[in-house]
Amino acid sequence: MTQSADAVVVGGGFFGMYLALLLKARGLSPVILERGPDFMLRASYHNQARVHNGYHYPRSLMTAVRSRVNFPHFLQDFPESIVEDFDKYYAVGRVLGKVTADQFETFMARVGAPLQPAPERVSRLFSSPLIEKVWKVREVAFDAGKLRLTMRKRLEEAGVEFYFEADARCLTHRADGAMELAVETNGGRRLYGTPWVFNCTYSGLNRLRYHSGLPLLPLKHELTEMALVQPPQELQNLAVTVMCGPFFSLMPFPDRGLWTLSHVRYTPHHAWKEGGSQSGTEAWQDAYEHFDRAVKSTDGPLMIRDAARYLPAMSKCRQEGSLWEVKTVLPQSELDDGRPILFHRDPEMRGLVSLMGGKLDNIYDIPQELAALGLGM
Amino acid sequence: MDKSLVVSVVVPLRNGAEILPAFLGELAGVLKEAYYFYEIILVDDGSTDRTPRVVAELLRVQERVRFLQLSRPYGREIATAAGLETAIGDFVVVMDALTDPPAMIPDLVARCRLGSGVLCGISSEPEKSGLLTAWATRLFHTYCRKVLDIDYRENSTDFRVLSRQAVNAVTRIRDRRRYLRIFAATLGYQQECFTYQPRTAVNQSRGGLQERVEHAIEIVIAQSRHPLRVVSRLGLLMSVLNVLYAGYIVAIYFLKPDVARGWTTLSMQMTGMFFFLFLILAVLCEYVGRILEETQERPLYYVAAEQTSSVLLETSIEKNILNEAKAI
């Protein structure tokens, strides 16, 4: 039996949930299909829980500016998920870095991001031969668990239909111009007739396209690891990011009561590409299957060792585990380190939109793209 | 042996495309066996052969290799310094791909851990050189030991192990002329030596007498103000002698009746000038020496690129094993 829906949102991550709320507000009745047993279990949960305020992208003006603009919106939208009980410091490394302290200051002045020199007691913690300068900035973290609850509550209040363990497999054209989406659930098979399918599956973006016989989007996946650590006493309530090269970043991870330590060199364990026509279409493989099979042996001790060279107190930090995830980026954003969102309307199947954001907090670019589809308010 | 130690191996390279694959395979084999975590840092000091391409290939195969490509040839010592500065290990091994045997690393690290901050290699093969060269070399080493207070051993090679503490100290030194052998010896950490048999003759690169003299001068000047001190003392001595000579001129003027006209004034003027000249030179020497110690804040090198191993799939994916055969 075929059910009909105004729009189907594939993927119950933060982007999918947010998009469904937007569609509902525009008078549509969307349905969310999530492959896993709950919302926000993959990349929306396994990330550094950072609400960007522009400081993180000193080489991509666009991303930095958008982050600055979106920052207050996000704080206003999700006050109960915001965690701000720590001081955030950015530092610039002397060796191997892609920016210098002067450049960093110039750039931040350009995007209007205030920098305060770090107090003496903090800058003393850093190793001066390796760190050029340290600033105190305003950047906050979010609690992924609380965010999940908030979003779920909003969906329920708005009356958005959602199904877990529902796997959107294949999309076909119907004679009347609408599309038909075949969905596998643990109860069996279901069909949706719908004019709009929003694919918000991040690493799984090409899965539906592959099964529907559509060309793959060029994506780059990485198997990534962040160490979950307990920082030593002298670094309590201190979050640190060293810019901009093979350096580390320490951020609170409120949902676990621990801190994530990521490292540009050690966080990506390996990478693979799919799609892209320049070198012949690379064969598709299920990113999450790849993830499940990959050997995950931690590089946490290496991250801690390297971090301790810049911030000696880090040598006393204790690793409690790791967060593993597939991280997906657009190959074109590799060069300038920007994180544009992908909003791709299929040229053939006009109702299929692929939506992917590199950061949780740039959802605010979506409404105007929806308006361009004729789904504005 | 403690497998949880993190060991970094720094290998400065120039034009090593031929030997690199075999060497890297051997090195990685030794390290993988001995440690859970290690890293190999290849520092390319401006190779003109296929080295970058060969390394790019190897990065796909070998895990935990980092390749640091300097923008132009800076010399072996600076390439080593670049490697040391980016190494993260608890212990850092510096070695030559051509001469030093990787199999020794685990024992050397264990030994370095037991006591000293620095462990340095001495070649068991005394280098072959002419009588004059050998004699001059010995004289220089004695000068280093006795006068400059540097424990610069004969036949020492670049194969060495440094503790994290020693590496941190070395990376604080930002001289443009760098001699790790000397630095390591002057750090104040206890230095130990080990003797080993290099695979091929070590000292090919050290060249003949003239080259060595230049090298020796560089070391002395980079490491010590001693020659400047000697010259400045000499200047002081000369000015004192001039004062004495002035006394002699005055004495002659009064005691001898037949002094030629003008000799006294001319002599006084000359001694006066020389006195001031040598005094000024002596003072200048001291200040130049002080400036020498204070200078050299500039970055040592610029890195053109850093790449990291990206080993894929076959090695990092568990085998897909079917435990049952299925009837079709």
PDB file of N, CA, C and O in Angstrom, chain B residues 259-302:
ATOM      1  N   VAL B 259     119.019  62.283  21.869  1.00  0.00           N
ATOM      2  CA  VAL B 259     117.793  61.814  21.209  1.00  0.00           C
ATOM      3  C   VAL B 259     117.538  62.666  19.980  1.00  0.00           C
ATOM      4  O   VAL B 259     117.635  63.882  20.028  1.00  0.00           O
ATOM      5  N   ALA B 260     117.242  61.967  18.856  1.00  0.00           N
ATOM      6  CA  ALA B 260     116.983  62.707  17.614  1.00  0.00           C
ATOM      7  C   ALA B 260     115.761  63.591  17.769  1.00  0.00           C
ATOM      8  O   ALA B 260     114.797  63.238  18.461  1.00  0.00           O
ATOM      9  N   ARG B 261     115.781  64.708  17.065  1.00  0.00           N
ATOM     10  CA  ARG B 261     114.676  65.640  17.178  1.00  0.00           C
ATOM     11  C   ARG B 261     113.387  65.033  16.650  1.00  0.00           C
ATOM     12  O   ARG B 261     113.354  64.413  15.606  1.00  0.00           O
ATOM     13  N   GLY B 262     112.371  65.174  17.377  1.00  0.00           N
ATOM     14  CA  GLY B 262     111.062  64.693  16.895  1.00  0.00           C
ATOM     15  C   GLY B 262     110.772  63.246  17.227  1.00  0.00           C
ATOM     16  O   GLY B 262     109.625  62.800  17.153  1.00  0.00           O
ATOM     17  N   TRP B 263     111.805  62.477  17.611  1.00  0.00           N
ATOM     18  CA  TRP B 263     111.560  61.052  17.904  1.00  0.00           C
ATOM     19  C   TRP B 263     110.592  60.891  19.050  1.00  0.00           C
ATOM     20  O   TRP B 263     109.658  60.080  19.000  1.00  0.00           O
ATOM     21  N   THR B 264     110.752  61.667  20.095  1.00  0.00           N
ATOM     22  CA  THR B 264     109.945  61.516  21.297  1.00  0.00           C
ATOM     23  C   THR B 264     108.481  61.800  21.013  1.00  0.00           C
ATOM     24  O   THR B 264     107.600  60.987  21.307  1.00  0.00           O
ATOM     25  N   THR B 265     108.211  62.933  20.373  1.00  0.00           N
ATOM     26  CA  THR B 265     106.806  63.278  20.125  1.00  0.00           C
ATOM     27  C   THR B 265     106.158  62.257  19.192  1.00  0.00           C
ATOM     28  O   THR B 265     105.038  61.789  19.400  1.00  0.00           O
ATOM     29  N   LEU B 266     106.959  61.903  18.127  1.00  0.00           N
ATOM     30  CA  LEU B 266     106.423  60.936  17.171  1.00  0.00           C
ATOM     31  C   LEU B 266     106.105  59.619  17.864  1.00  0.00           C
ATOM     32  O   LEU B 266     105.020  59.023  17.681  1.00  0.00           O
ATOM     33  N   SER B 267     107.033  59.156  18.680  1.00  0.00           N
ATOM     34  CA  SER B 267     106.833  57.885  19.375  1.00  0.00           C
ATOM     35  C   SER B 267     105.670  57.959  20.345  1.00  0.00           C
ATOM     36  O   SER B 267     104.872  57.022  20.452  1.00  0.00           O
ATOM     37  N   MET B 268     105.581  59.087  21.061  1.00  0.00           N
ATOM     38  CA  MET B 268     104.489  59.233  22.028  1.00  0.00           C
ATOM     39  C   MET B 268     103.138  59.201  21.327  1.00  0.00           C
ATOM     40  O   MET B 268     102.183  58.571  21.782  1.00  0.00           O
ATOM     41  N   GLN B 269     103.118  59.877  20.171  1.00  0.00           N
ATOM     42  CA  GLN B 269     101.847  59.909  19.451  1.00  0.00           C
ATOM     43  C   GLN B 269     101.463  58.501  19.021  1.00  0.00           C
ATOM     44  O   GLN B 269     100.322  58.069  19.166  1.00  0.00           O
ATOM     45  N   MET B 270     102.473  57.752  18.513  1.00  0.00           N
ATOM     46  CA  MET B 270     102.173  56.402  18.030  1.00  0.00           C
ATOM     47  C   MET B 270     101.732  55.471  19.161  1.00  0.00           C
ATOM     48  O   MET B 270     100.738  54.745  19.035  1.00  0.00           O
ATOM     49  N   THR B 271     102.472  55.497  20.264  1.00  0.00           N
ATOM     50  CA  THR B 271     102.071  54.609  21.365  1.00  0.00           C
ATOM     51  C   THR B 271     100.685  54.979  21.879  1.00  0.00           C
ATOM     52  O   THR B 271      99.870  54.117  22.190  1.00  0.00           O
ATOM     53  N   GLY B 272     100.453  56.320  21.926  1.00  0.00           N
ATOM     54  CA  GLY B 272      99.126  56.755  22.395  1.00  0.00           C
ATOM     55  C   GLY B 272      98.028  56.218  21.505  1.00  0.00           C
ATOM     56  O   GLY B 272      97.052  55.615  21.956  1.00  0.00           O
ATOM     57  N   MET B 273      98.243  56.353  20.186  1.00  0.00           N
ATOM     58  CA  MET B 273      97.225  55.889  19.250  1.00  0.00           C
ATOM     59  C   MET B 273      97.032  54.376  19.371  1.00  0.00           C
ATOM     60  O   MET B 273      95.902  53.872  19.406  1.00  0.00           O
ATOM     61  N   PHE B 274      98.121  53.642  19.405  1.00  0.00           N
ATOM     62  CA  PHE B 274      98.010  52.185  19.490  1.00  0.00           C
ATOM     63  C   PHE B 274      97.355  51.739  20.799  1.00  0.00           C
ATOM     64  O   PHE B 274      96.581  50.796  20.832  1.00  0.00           O
ATOM     65  N   PHE B 275      97.686  52.472  21.881  1.00  0.00           N
ATOM     66  CA  PHE B 275      97.053  52.144  23.155  1.00  0.00           C
ATOM     67  C   PHE B 275      95.532  52.223  23.038  1.00  0.00           C
ATOM     68  O   PHE B 275      94.813  51.276  23.360  1.00  0.00           O
ATOM     69  N   PHE B 276      95.081  53.356  22.479  1.00  0.00           N
ATOM     70  CA  PHE B 276      93.621  53.498  22.368  1.00  0.00           C
ATOM     71  C   PHE B 276      93.020  52.501  21.377  1.00  0.00           C
ATOM     72  O   PHE B 276      91.967  51.934  21.600  1.00  0.00           O
ATOM     73  N   LEU B 277      93.778  52.288  20.275  1.00  0.00           N
ATOM     74  CA  LEU B 277      93.296  51.366  19.254  1.00  0.00           C
ATOM     75  C   LEU B 277      93.058  49.969  19.847  1.00  0.00           C
ATOM     76  O   LEU B 277      91.992  49.359  19.686  1.00  0.00           O
ATOM     77  N   PHE B 278      94.052  49.462  20.566  1.00  0.00           N
ATOM     78  CA  PHE B 278      93.914  48.110  21.120  1.00  0.00           C
ATOM     79  C   PHE B 278      92.874  48.050  22.230  1.00  0.00           C
ATOM     80  O   PHE B 278      92.157  47.067  22.376  1.00  0.00           O
ATOM     81  N   LEU B 279      92.798  49.143  22.977  1.00  0.00           N
ATOM     82  CA  LEU B 279      91.790  49.179  24.043  1.00  0.00           C
ATOM     83  C   LEU B 279      90.390  49.110  23.439  1.00  0.00           C
ATOM     84  O   LEU B 279      89.527  48.330  23.857  1.00  0.00           O
ATOM     85  N   ILE B 280      90.203  49.931  22.377  1.00  0.00           N
ATOM     86  CA  ILE B 280      88.892  49.958  21.726  1.00  0.00           C
ATOM     87  C   ILE B 280      88.577  48.584  21.145  1.00  0.00           C
ATOM     88  O   ILE B 280      87.468  48.066  21.293  1.00  0.00           O
ATOM     89  N   LEU B 281      89.576  47.976  20.479  1.00  0.00           N
ATOM     90  CA  LEU B 281      89.355  46.648  19.898  1.00  0.00           C
ATOM     91  C   LEU B 281      88.964  45.633  20.972  1.00  0.00           C
ATOM     92  O   LEU B 281      88.054  44.818  20.784  1.00  0.00           O
ATOM     93  N   ALA B 282      89.649  45.694  22.104  1.00  0.00           N
ATOM     94  CA  ALA B 282      89.346  44.735  23.176  1.00  0.00           C
ATOM     95  C   ALA B 282      87.904  44.899  23.656  1.00  0.00           C
ATOM     96  O   ALA B 282      87.172  43.920  23.839  1.00  0.00           O
ATOM     97  N   VAL B 283      87.493  46.170  23.817  1.00  0.00           N
ATOM     98  CA  VAL B 283      86.129  46.435  24.286  1.00  0.00           C
ATOM     99  C   VAL B 283      85.121  45.972  23.236  1.00  0.00           C
ATOM    100  O   VAL B 283      84.125  45.309  23.541  1.00  0.00           O
ATOM    101  N   LEU B 284      85.435  46.294  21.965  1.00  0.00           N
ATOM    102  CA  LEU B 284      84.535  45.883  20.886  1.00  0.00           C
ATOM    103  C   LEU B 284      84.373  44.365  20.870  1.00  0.00           C
ATOM    104  O   LEU B 284      83.267  43.845  20.684  1.00  0.00           O
ATOM    105  N   CYS B 285      85.472  43.657  21.031  1.00  0.00           N
ATOM    106  CA  CYS B 285      85.424  42.197  21.035  1.00  0.00           C
ATOM    107  C   CYS B 285      84.434  41.695  22.080  1.00  0.00           C
ATOM    108  O   CYS B 285      83.634  40.797  21.815  1.00  0.00           O
ATOM    109  N   GLU B 286      84.479  42.281  23.244  1.00  0.00           N
ATOM    110  CA  GLU B 286      83.587  41.848  24.312  1.00  0.00           C
ATOM    111  C   GLU B 286      82.127  42.081  23.927  1.00  0.00           C
ATOM    112  O   GLU B 286      81.265  41.244  24.137  1.00  0.00           O
ATOM    113  N   TYR B 287      81.885  43.273  23.320  1.00  0.00           N
ATOM    114  CA  TYR B 287      80.500  43.564  22.944  1.00  0.00           C
ATOM    115  C   TYR B 287      80.021  42.676  21.803  1.00  0.00           C
ATOM    116  O   TYR B 287      78.899  42.184  21.805  1.00  0.00           O
ATOM    117  N   VAL B 288      80.905  42.439  20.830  1.00  0.00           N
ATOM    118  CA  VAL B 288      80.535  41.559  19.718  1.00  0.00           C
ATOM    119  C   VAL B 288      80.183  40.169  20.264  1.00  0.00           C
ATOM    120  O   VAL B 288      79.201  39.546  19.862  1.00  0.00           O
ATOM    121  N   GLY B 289      80.996  39.737  21.218  1.00  0.00           N
ATOM    122  CA  GLY B 289      80.734  38.429  21.833  1.00  0.00           C
ATOM    123  C   GLY B 289      79.359  38.383  22.485  1.00  0.00           C
ATOM    124  O   GLY B 289      78.618  37.413  22.357  1.00  0.00           O
ATOM    125  N   ARG B 290      79.025  39.473  23.175  1.00  0.00           N
ATOM    126  CA  ARG B 290      77.728  39.536  23.846  1.00  0.00           C
ATOM    127  C   ARG B 290      76.583  39.528  22.833  1.00  0.00           C
ATOM    128  O   ARG B 290      75.595  38.823  22.979  1.00  0.00           O
ATOM    129  N   ILE B 291      76.798  40.306  21.753  1.00  0.00           N
ATOM    130  CA  ILE B 291      75.757  40.360  20.705  1.00  0.00           C
ATOM    131  C   ILE B 291      75.558  38.976  20.106  1.00  0.00           C
ATOM    132  O   ILE B 291      74.438  38.523  19.888  1.00  0.00           O
ATOM    133  N   LEU B 292      76.648  38.284  19.870  1.00  0.00           N
ATOM    134  CA  LEU B 292      76.585  36.928  19.314  1.00  0.00           C
ATOM    135  C   LEU B 292      75.667  36.044  20.142  1.00  0.00           C
ATOM    136  O   LEU B 292      74.885  35.257  19.618  1.00  0.00           O
ATOM    137  N   GLU B 293      75.757  36.201  21.446  1.00  0.00           N
ATOM    138  CA  GLU B 293      74.927  35.363  22.314  1.00  0.00           C
ATOM    139  C   GLU B 293      73.455  35.747  22.257  1.00  0.00           C
ATOM    140  O   GLU B 293      72.581  34.919  22.459  1.00  0.00           O
ATOM    141  N   GLU B 294      73.222  37.026  22.003  1.00  0.00           N
ATOM    142  CA  GLU B 294      71.838  37.502  22.092  1.00  0.00           C
ATOM    143  C   GLU B 294      71.062  37.388  20.790  1.00  0.00           C
ATOM    144  O   GLU B 294      69.856  37.548  20.766  1.00  0.00           O
ATOM    145  N   THR B 295      71.786  37.192  19.684  1.00  0.00           N
ATOM    146  CA  THR B 295      71.103  37.257  18.380  1.00  0.00           C
ATOM    147  C   THR B 295      70.398  35.945  18.034  1.00  0.00           C
ATOM    148  O   THR B 295      70.275  35.055  18.838  1.00  0.00           O
ATOM    149  N   GLN B 296      70.017  35.849  16.815  1.00  0.00           N
ATOM    150  CA  GLN B 296      69.451  34.624  16.250  1.00  0.00           C
ATOM    151  C   GLN B 296      68.112  34.243  16.837  1.00  0.00           C
ATOM    152  O   GLN B 296      67.924  33.209  17.431  1.00  0.00           O
ATOM    153  N   GLU B 297      67.177  35.145  16.649  1.00  0.00           N
ATOM    154  CA  GLU B 297      65.793  34.914  17.061  1.00  0.00           C
ATOM    155  C   GLU B 297      64.934  34.518  15.868  1.00  0.00           C
ATOM    156  O   GLU B 297      63.783  34.169  16.025  1.00  0.00           O
ATOM    157  N   ARG B 298      65.482  34.619  14.670  1.00  0.00           N
ATOM    158  CA  ARG B 298      64.665  34.385  13.477  1.00  0.00           C
ATOM    159  C   ARG B 298      64.289  32.910  13.352  1.00  0.00           C
ATOM    160  O   ARG B 298      65.003  32.051  13.867  1.00  0.00           O
ATOM    161  N   PRO B 299      63.190  32.622  12.653  1.00  0.00           N
ATOM    162  CA  PRO B 299      62.858  31.206  12.445  1.00  0.00           C
ATOM    163  C   PRO B 299      63.982  30.517  11.684  1.00  0.00           C
ATOM    164  O   PRO B 299      64.603  31.111  10.805  1.00  0.00           O
ATOM    165  N   LEU B 300      64.204  29.272  12.030  1.00  0.00           N
ATOM    166  CA  LEU B 300      65.318  28.543  11.443  1.00  0.00           C
ATOM    167  C   LEU B 300      65.062  28.113  10.025  1.00  0.00           C
ATOM    168  O   LEU B 300      65.960  28.016   9.221  1.00  0.00           O
ATOM    169  N   TYR B 301      63.812  27.787   9.745  1.00  0.00           N
ATOM    170  CA  TYR B 301      63.499  27.207   8.447  1.00  0.00           C
ATOM    171  C   TYR B 301      62.019  27.423   8.187  1.00  0.00           C
ATOM    172  O   TYR B 301      61.254  27.725   9.089  1.00  0.00           O
ATOM    173  N   TYR B 302      61.623  27.255   6.971  1.00  0.00           N
ATOM    174  CA  TYR B 302      60.218  27.290   6.615  1.00  0.00           C
ATOM    175  C   TYR B 302      59.857  25.948   6.015  1.00  0.00           C
ATOM    176  O   TYR B 302      60.599  25.435   5.192  1.00  0.00           O
TER     177      TYR B 302
END
